[in-house]
Tab-separated table of C-alpha atoms in Angstrom:
chain	number	residue	atom	x	y	z
A	1	UNK	CA	-31.615	-5.604	24.224
A	2	UNK	CA	-28.590	-6.390	26.495
A	3	UNK	CA	-25.910	-9.535	27.145
A	4	UNK	CA	-24.453	-11.331	30.285
A	5	UNK	CA	-20.980	-9.983	29.188
A	6	UNK	CA	-22.082	-6.250	29.065
A	7	UNK	CA	-20.730	-4.322	32.279
A	8	UNK	CA	-23.063	-1.187	31.345
A	9	UNK	CA	-26.033	-3.506	30.822
A	10	UNK	CA	-25.844	-4.467	34.396
A	11	UNK	CA	-25.916	-1.007	35.676
A	12	UNK	CA	-28.779	-0.158	33.396
A	13	UNK	CA	-31.010	-3.159	33.427
A	14	UNK	CA	-31.776	-2.802	37.286
A	15	UNK	CA	-32.338	0.958	36.949
A	16	UNK	CA	-34.529	0.320	34.047
A	17	UNK	CA	-36.372	-2.439	36.022
A	18	UNK	CA	-36.961	-0.089	38.771
A	19	UNK	CA	-38.311	3.031	36.401
A	20	UNK	CA	-40.565	0.472	34.782
A	21	UNK	CA	-42.092	-0.310	37.926
A	22	UNK	CA	-42.870	3.067	38.861
A	23	UNK	CA	-44.947	3.008	36.023
A	24	UNK	CA	-47.750	0.958	37.433
A	25	UNK	CA	-48.138	-1.358	34.483
A	26	UNK	CA	-48.257	1.448	31.823
A	27	UNK	CA	-45.357	-0.003	30.212
A	28	UNK	CA	-44.143	-3.865	29.831
A	29	UNK	CA	-40.398	-4.581	29.536
A	30	UNK	CA	-38.709	-7.045	27.686
A	31	UNK	CA	-35.197	-8.232	27.995
A	32	UNK	CA	-33.438	-9.782	24.877
A	33	UNK	CA	-30.074	-11.260	25.293
A	34	UNK	CA	-28.402	-10.540	21.781
A	35	UNK	CA	-26.476	-14.431	21.894
A	36	UNK	CA	-29.301	-16.019	22.393
A	37	UNK	CA	-31.670	-14.092	20.080
A	38	UNK	CA	-28.891	-12.849	17.346
A	39	UNK	CA	-32.085	-12.987	14.317
A	40	UNK	CA	-33.889	-10.037	16.756
A	41	UNK	CA	-31.009	-7.875	16.937
A	42	UNK	CA	-29.902	-8.249	13.648
A	43	UNK	CA	-33.636	-7.562	12.350
A	44	UNK	CA	-33.990	-4.573	14.784
A	45	UNK	CA	-30.680	-3.435	13.495
A	46	UNK	CA	-28.988	-3.529	16.769
A	47	UNK	CA	-25.101	-2.408	16.725
A	48	UNK	CA	-24.315	-2.041	20.290
A	49	UNK	CA	-25.317	-2.885	23.660
A	50	UNK	CA	-27.454	-1.991	25.408
A	51	UNK	CA	-29.992	-0.535	23.594
A	52	UNK	CA	-33.382	0.058	24.329
A	53	UNK	CA	-36.253	-0.135	21.648
A	54	UNK	CA	-39.777	1.554	22.727
A	55	UNK	CA	-42.338	-0.186	20.937
A	56	UNK	CA	-46.142	0.244	20.553
A	57	UNK	CA	-48.207	-1.933	18.046
A	58	UNK	CA	-45.529	-3.732	17.165
A	59	UNK	CA	-43.283	-0.668	15.782
A	60	UNK	CA	-40.605	0.823	16.483
A	61	UNK	CA	-41.047	4.559	18.140
A	62	UNK	CA	-38.268	5.686	20.220
A	63	UNK	CA	-34.540	4.077	21.321
A	64	UNK	CA	-31.263	4.550	22.815
A	65	UNK	CA	-28.210	3.550	23.141
A	66	UNK	CA	-25.976	3.295	26.799
A	67	UNK	CA	-26.165	4.097	29.609
A	68	UNK	CA	-28.816	6.545	31.472
A	69	UNK	CA	-29.551	8.087	34.491
A	70	UNK	CA	-32.779	7.872	36.148
A	71	UNK	CA	-33.933	11.082	35.579
A	72	UNK	CA	-33.393	10.264	32.047
A	73	UNK	CA	-35.312	7.219	31.722
A	74	UNK	CA	-38.511	8.734	33.700
A	75	UNK	CA	-38.030	11.290	30.559
A	76	UNK	CA	-38.140	8.590	28.080
A	77	UNK	CA	-40.910	6.377	29.861
A	78	UNK	CA	-42.695	9.476	30.181
A	79	UNK	CA	-43.011	10.623	26.542
A	80	UNK	CA	-43.514	6.619	25.619
A	81	UNK	CA	-47.060	7.012	27.568
A	82	UNK	CA	-47.609	10.525	27.175
A	83	UNK	CA	-47.487	11.758	30.614
């Protein structure tokens, strides 16, 4: 979850995209702009951006709020896919 006016989102977005691409299709990424999809932000109790939710079978299994460096993102994704 992010938005166009969020500075940290502009940093995290490309960094996260790069790390997801390295997972070779094991992880799918969807971006949700909270200004365009307020209903989803409310449904998933997003109170700050950037917020990253990890979902499996429609359930939130992990999440973080704020910027992470590449090592932290890699650890987050590896934990998600069980690598």
